[in-house]
Short mmCIF file of N, CA, C and O in Angstrom, two decimals:
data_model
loop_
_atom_site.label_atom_id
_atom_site.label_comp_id
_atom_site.label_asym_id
_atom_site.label_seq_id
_atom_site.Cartn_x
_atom_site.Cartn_y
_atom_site.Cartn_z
N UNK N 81 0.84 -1.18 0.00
CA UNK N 81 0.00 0.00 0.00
C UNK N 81 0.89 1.25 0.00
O UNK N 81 1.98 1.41 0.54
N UNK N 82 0.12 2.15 -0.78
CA UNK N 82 1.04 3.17 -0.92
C UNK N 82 1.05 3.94 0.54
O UNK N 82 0.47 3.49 1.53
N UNK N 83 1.85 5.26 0.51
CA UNK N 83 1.97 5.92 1.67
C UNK N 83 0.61 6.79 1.69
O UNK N 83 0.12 7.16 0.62
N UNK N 84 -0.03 7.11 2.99
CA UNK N 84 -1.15 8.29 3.20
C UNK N 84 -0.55 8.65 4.28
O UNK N 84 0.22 8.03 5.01
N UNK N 85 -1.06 10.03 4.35
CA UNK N 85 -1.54 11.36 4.83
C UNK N 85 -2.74 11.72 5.62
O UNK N 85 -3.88 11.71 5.15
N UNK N 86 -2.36 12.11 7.11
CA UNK N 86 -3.51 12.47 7.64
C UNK N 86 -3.91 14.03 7.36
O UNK N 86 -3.10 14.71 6.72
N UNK N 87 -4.98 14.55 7.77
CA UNK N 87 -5.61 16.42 7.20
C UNK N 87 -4.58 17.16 7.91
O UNK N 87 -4.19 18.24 7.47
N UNK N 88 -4.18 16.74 8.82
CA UNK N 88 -3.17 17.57 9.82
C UNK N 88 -1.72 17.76 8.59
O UNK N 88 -1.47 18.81 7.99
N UNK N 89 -1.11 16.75 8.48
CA UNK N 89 0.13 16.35 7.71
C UNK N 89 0.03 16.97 6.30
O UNK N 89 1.07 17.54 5.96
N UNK N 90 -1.07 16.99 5.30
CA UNK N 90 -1.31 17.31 4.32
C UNK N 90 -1.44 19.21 4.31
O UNK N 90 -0.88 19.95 3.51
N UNK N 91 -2.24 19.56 5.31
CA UNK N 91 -2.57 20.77 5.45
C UNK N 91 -1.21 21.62 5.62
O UNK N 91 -1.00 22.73 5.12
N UNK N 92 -0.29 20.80 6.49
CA UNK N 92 1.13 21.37 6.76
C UNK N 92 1.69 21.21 5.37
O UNK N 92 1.92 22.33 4.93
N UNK N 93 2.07 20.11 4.35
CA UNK N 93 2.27 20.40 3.58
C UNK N 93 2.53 20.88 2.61
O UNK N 93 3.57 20.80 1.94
N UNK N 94 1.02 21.77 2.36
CA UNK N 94 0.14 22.66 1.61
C UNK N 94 0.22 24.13 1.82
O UNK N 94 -0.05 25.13 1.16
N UNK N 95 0.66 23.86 2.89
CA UNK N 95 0.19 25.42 3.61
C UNK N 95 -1.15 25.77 3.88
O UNK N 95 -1.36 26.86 4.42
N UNK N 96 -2.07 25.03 3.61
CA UNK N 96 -3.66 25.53 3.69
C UNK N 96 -4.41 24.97 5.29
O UNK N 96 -3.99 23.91 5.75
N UNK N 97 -5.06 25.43 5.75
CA UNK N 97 -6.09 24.97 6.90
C UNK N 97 -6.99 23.69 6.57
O UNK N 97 -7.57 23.40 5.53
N UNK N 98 -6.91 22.99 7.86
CA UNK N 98 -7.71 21.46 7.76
C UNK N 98 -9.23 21.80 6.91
O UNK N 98 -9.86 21.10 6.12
N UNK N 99 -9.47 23.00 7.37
CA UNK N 99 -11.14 22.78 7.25
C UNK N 99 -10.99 22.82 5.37
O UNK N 99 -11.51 22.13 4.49
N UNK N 100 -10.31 23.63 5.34
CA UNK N 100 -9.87 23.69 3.56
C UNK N 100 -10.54 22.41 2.58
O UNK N 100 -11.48 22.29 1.80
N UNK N 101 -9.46 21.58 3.11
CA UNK N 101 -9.36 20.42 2.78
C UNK N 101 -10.82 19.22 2.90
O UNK N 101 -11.33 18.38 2.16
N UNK N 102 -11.07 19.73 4.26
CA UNK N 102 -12.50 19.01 4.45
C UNK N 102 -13.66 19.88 3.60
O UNK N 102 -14.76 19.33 3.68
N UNK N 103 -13.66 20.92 2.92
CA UNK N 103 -14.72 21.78 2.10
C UNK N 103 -14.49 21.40 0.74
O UNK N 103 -15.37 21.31 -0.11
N UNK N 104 -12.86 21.11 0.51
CA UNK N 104 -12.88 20.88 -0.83
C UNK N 104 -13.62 19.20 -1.48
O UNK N 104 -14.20 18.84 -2.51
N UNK N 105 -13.03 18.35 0.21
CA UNK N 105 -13.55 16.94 -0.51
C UNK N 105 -15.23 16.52 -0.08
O UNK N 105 -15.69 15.38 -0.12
N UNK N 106 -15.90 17.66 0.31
CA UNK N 106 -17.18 18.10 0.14
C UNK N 106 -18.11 18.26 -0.71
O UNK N 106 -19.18 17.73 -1.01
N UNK N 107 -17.36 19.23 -1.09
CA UNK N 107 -17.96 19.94 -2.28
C UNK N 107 -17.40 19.66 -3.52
O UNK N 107 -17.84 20.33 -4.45
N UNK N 108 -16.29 18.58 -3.86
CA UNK N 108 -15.66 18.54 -5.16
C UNK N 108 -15.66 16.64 -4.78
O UNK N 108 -14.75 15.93 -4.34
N UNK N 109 -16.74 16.38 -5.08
CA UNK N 109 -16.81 14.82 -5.10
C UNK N 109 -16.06 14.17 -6.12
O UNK N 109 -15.28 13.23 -5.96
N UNK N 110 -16.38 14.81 -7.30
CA UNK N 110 -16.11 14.42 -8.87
C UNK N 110 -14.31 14.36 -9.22
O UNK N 110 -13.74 13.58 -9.98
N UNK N 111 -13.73 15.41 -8.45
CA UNK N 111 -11.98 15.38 -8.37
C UNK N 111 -11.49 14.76 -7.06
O UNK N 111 -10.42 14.16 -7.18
N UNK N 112 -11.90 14.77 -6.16
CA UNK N 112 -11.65 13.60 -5.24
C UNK N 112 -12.40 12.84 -4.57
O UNK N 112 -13.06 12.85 -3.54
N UNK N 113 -11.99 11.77 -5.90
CA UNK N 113 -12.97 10.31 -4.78
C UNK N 113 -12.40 9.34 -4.16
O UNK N 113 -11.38 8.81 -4.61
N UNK N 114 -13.02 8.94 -2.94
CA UNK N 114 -12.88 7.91 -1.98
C UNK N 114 -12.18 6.79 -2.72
O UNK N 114 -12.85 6.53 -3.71
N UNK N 115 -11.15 6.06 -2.64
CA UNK N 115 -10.56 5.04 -2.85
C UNK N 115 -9.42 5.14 -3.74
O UNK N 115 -8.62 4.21 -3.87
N UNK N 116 -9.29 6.57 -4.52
CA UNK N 116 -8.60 7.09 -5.85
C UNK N 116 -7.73 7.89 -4.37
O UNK N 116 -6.87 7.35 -3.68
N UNK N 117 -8.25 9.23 -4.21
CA UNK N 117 -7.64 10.16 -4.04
C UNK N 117 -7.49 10.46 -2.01
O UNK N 117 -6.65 11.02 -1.29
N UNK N 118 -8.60 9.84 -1.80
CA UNK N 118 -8.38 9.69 -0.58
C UNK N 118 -9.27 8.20 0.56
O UNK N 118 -10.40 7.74 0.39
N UNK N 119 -8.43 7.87 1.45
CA UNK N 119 -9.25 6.79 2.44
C UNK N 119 -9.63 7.01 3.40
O UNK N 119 -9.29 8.04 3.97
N UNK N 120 -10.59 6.02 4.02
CA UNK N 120 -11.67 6.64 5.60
C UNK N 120 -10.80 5.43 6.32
O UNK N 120 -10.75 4.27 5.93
N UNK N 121 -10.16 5.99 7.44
CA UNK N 121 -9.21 4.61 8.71
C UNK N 121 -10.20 4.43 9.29
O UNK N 121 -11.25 5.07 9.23
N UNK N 122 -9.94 3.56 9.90
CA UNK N 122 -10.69 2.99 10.67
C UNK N 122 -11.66 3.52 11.87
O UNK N 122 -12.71 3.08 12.32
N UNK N 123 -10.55 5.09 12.31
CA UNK N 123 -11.67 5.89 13.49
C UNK N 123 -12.11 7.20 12.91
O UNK N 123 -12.04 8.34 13.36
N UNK N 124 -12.79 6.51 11.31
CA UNK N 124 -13.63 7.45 10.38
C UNK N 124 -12.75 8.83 9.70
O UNK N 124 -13.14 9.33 8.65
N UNK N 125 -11.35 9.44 10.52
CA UNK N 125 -10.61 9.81 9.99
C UNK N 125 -10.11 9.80 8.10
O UNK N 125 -9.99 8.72 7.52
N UNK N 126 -9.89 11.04 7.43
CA UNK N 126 -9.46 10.92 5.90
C UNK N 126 -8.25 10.76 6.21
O UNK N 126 -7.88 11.15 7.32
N UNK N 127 -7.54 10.29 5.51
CA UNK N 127 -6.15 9.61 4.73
C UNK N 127 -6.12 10.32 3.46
O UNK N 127 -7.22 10.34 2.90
N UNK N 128 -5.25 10.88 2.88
CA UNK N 128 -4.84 11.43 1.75
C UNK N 128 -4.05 10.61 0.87
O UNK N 128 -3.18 10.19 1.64
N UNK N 129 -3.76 10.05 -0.40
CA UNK N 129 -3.14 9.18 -0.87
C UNK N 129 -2.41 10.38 -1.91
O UNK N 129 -2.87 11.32 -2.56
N UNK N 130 -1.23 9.88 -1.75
CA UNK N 130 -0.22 10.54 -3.10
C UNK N 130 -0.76 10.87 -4.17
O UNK N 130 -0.06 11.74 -4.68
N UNK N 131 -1.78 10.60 -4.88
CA UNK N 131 -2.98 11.00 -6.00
C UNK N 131 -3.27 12.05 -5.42
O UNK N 131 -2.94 13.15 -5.86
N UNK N 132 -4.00 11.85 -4.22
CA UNK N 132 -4.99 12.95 -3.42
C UNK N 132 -4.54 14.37 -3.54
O UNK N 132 -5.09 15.42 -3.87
N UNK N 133 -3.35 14.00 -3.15
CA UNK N 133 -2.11 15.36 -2.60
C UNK N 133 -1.97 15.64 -3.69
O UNK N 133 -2.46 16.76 -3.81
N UNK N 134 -1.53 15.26 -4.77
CA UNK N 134 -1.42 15.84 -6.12
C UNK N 134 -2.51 17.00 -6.80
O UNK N 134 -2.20 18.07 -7.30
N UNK N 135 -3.80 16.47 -6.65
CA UNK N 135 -5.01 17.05 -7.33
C UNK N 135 -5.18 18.15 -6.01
O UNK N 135 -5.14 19.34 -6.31
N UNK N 136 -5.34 17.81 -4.71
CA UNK N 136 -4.84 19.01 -3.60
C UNK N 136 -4.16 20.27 -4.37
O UNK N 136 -4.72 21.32 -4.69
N UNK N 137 -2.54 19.82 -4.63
CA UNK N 137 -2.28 20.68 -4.92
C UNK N 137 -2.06 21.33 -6.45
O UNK N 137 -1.14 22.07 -6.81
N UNK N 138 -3.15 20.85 -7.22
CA UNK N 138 -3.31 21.11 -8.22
C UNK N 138 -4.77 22.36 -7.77
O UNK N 138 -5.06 23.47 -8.20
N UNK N 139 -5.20 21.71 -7.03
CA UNK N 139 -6.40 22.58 -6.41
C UNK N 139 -6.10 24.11 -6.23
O UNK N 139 -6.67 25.08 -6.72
N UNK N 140 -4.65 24.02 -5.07
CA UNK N 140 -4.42 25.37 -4.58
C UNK N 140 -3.49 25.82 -5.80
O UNK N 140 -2.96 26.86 -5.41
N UNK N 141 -3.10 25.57 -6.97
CA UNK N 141 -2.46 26.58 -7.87
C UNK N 141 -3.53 26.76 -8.64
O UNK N 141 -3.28 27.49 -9.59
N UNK N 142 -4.77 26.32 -8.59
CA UNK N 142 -5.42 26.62 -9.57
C UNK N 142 -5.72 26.25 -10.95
O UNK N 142 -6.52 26.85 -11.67
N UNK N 143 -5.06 25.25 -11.27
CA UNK N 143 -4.80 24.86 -12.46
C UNK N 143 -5.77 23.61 -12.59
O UNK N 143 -5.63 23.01 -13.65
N UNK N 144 -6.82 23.04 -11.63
CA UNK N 144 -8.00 21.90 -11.93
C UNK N 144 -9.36 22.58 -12.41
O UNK N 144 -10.12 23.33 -11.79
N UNK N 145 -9.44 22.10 -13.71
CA UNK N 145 -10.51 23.28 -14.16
C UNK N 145 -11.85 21.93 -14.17
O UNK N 145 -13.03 22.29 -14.10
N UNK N 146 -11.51 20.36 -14.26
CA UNK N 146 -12.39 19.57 -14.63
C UNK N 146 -11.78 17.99 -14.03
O UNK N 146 -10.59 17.96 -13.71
N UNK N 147 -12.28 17.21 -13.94
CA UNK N 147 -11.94 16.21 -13.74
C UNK N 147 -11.18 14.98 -14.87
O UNK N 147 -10.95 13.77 -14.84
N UNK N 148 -11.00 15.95 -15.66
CA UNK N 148 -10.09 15.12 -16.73
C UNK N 148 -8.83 15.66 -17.00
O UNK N 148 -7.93 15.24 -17.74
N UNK N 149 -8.88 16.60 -16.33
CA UNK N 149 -6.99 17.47 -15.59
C UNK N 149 -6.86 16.40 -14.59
O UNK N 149 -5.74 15.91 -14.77
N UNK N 150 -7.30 15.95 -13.87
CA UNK N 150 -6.80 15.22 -12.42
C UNK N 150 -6.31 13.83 -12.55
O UNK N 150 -7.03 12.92 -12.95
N UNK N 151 -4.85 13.66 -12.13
CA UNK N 151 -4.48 11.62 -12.34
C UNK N 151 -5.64 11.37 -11.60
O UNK N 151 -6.03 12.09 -10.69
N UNK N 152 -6.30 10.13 -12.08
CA UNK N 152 -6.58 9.51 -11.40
C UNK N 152 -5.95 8.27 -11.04
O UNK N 152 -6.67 7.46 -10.46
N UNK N 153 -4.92 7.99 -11.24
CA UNK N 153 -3.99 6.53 -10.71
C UNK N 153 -2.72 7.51 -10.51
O UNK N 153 -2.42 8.58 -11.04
N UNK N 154 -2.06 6.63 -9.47
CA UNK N 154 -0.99 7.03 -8.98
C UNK N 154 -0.06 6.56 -9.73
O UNK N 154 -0.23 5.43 -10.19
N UNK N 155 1.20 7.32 -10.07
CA UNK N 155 2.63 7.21 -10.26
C UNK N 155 2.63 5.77 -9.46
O UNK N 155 1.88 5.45 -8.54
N UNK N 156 3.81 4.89 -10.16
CA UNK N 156 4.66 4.03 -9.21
C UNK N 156 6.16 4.45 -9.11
O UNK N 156 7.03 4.31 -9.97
N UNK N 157 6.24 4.87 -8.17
CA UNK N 157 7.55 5.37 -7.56
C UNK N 157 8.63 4.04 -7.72
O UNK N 157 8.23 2.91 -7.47
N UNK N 158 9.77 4.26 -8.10
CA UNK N 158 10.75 3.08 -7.47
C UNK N 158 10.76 3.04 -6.62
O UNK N 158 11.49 3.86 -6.07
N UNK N 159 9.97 2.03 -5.72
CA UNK N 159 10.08 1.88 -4.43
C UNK N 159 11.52 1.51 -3.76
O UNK N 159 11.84 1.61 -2.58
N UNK N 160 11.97 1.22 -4.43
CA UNK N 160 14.20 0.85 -3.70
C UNK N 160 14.61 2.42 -4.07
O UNK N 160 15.31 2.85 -3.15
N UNK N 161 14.47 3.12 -4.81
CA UNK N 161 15.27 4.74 -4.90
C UNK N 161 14.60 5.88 -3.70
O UNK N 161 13.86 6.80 -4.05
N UNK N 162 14.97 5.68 -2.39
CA UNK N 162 14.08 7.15 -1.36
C UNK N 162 14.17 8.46 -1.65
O UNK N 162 13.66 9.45 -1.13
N UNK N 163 15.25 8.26 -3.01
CA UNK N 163 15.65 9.58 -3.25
C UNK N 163 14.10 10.40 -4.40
O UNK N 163 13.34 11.37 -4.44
N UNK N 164 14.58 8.78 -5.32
CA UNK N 164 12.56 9.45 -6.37
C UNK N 164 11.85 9.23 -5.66
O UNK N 164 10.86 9.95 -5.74
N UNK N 165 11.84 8.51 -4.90
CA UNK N 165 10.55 8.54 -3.73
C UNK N 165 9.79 9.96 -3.13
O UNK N 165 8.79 10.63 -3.40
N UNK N 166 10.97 9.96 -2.09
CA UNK N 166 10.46 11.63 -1.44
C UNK N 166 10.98 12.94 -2.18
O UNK N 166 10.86 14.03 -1.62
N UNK N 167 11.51 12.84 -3.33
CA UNK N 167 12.07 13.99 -3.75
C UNK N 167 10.20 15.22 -3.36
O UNK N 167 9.92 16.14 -2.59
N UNK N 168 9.56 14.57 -4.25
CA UNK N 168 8.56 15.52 -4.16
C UNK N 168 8.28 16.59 -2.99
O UNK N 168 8.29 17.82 -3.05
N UNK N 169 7.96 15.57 -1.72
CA UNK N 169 7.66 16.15 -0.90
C UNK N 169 8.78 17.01 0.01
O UNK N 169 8.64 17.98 0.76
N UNK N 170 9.88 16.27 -0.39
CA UNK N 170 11.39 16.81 0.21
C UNK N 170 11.12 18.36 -0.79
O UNK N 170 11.11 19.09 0.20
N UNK N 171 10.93 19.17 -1.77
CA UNK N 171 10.62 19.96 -2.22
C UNK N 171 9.83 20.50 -1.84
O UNK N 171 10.35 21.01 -0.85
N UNK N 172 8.67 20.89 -1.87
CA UNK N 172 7.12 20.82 -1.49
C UNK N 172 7.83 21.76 -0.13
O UNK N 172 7.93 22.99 -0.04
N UNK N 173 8.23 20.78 0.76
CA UNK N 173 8.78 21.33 2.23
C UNK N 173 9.65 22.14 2.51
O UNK N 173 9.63 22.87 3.50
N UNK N 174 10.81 22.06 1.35
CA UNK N 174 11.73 22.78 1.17
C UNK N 174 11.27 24.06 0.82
O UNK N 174 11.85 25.02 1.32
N UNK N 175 10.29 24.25 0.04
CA UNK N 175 9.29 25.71 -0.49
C UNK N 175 8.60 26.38 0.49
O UNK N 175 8.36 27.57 0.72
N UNK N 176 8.36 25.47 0.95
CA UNK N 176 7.19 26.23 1.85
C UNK N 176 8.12 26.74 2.93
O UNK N 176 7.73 27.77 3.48
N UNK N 177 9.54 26.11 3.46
CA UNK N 177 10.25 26.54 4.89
C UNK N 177 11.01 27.94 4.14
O UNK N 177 11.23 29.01 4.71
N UNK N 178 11.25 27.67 3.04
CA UNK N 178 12.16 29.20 2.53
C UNK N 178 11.09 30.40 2.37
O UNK N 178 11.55 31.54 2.37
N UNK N 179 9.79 30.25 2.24
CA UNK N 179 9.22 31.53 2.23
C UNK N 179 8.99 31.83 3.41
O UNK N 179 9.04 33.03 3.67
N UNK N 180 8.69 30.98 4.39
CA UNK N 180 7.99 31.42 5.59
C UNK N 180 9.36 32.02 6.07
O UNK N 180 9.18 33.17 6.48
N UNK N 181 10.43 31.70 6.14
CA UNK N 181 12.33 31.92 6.39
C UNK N 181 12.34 33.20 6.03
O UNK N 181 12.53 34.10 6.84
N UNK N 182 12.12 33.41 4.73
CA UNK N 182 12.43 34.45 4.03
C UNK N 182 11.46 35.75 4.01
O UNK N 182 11.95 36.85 3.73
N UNK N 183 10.33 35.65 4.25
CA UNK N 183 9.09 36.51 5.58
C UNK N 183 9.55 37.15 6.65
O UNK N 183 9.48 38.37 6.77
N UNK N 184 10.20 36.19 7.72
CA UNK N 184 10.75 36.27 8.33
C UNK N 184 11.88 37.09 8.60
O UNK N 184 11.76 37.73 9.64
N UNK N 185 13.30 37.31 7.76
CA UNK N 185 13.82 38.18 7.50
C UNK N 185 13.71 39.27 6.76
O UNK N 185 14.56 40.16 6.70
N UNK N 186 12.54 39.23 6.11
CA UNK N 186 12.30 40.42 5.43
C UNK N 186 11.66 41.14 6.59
O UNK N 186 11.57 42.37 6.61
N UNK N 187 11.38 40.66 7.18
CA UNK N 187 10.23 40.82 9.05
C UNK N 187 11.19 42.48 9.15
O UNK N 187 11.02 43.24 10.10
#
């Protein structure tokens, strides 16, 4: 099974607020569905799947105009390379710590 994401973990991610996330997979059934883009654990909690996070953040640049912009199947990562693995999110994190950094000294 691939890796998931709880709303907490994803939201940090993203930069965006939990409730965000819970309005978007609300109201946007058709770009994220249950079993594709995201899962319900066991104590009813969402799980975000590497798909999920993708169309997420396809969400916050703006660029999902329809549901035929959105993967719906996930990449298979080389699972033996951690480097193609997490590059993504090793980025992703890396972006988001240099602006908030760089805010900061501009402070």
């Amino acid at each position: 099974m691939s890796d998931v994401f709880t709303n907490q973990q994803v939201s940090e991610l993203l930069g965006i607020q939990p409730s965000t996330l819970r309005t978007w997979k609300s109201r946007k059934p058709d770009l994220l569905q249950e079993g594709i883009h995201w899962l319900k654990s066991e104590d009813n909690s969402t799980l975000w799947t590497e798909t999920g996070i993708e169309v997420l953040r396809q969400l916050c640049s703006g660029t999902v105009s329809s549901p035929e912009t959105v993967l719906s199947q996930p990449e298979t990562p080389d699972e033996t390379n951690l480097t193609t693995r997490y590059a993504p999110i090793v980025d992703t994190v890396s972006d988001i710590l240099s602006e908030q950094l760089l805010r900061r000294i501009d402070a």
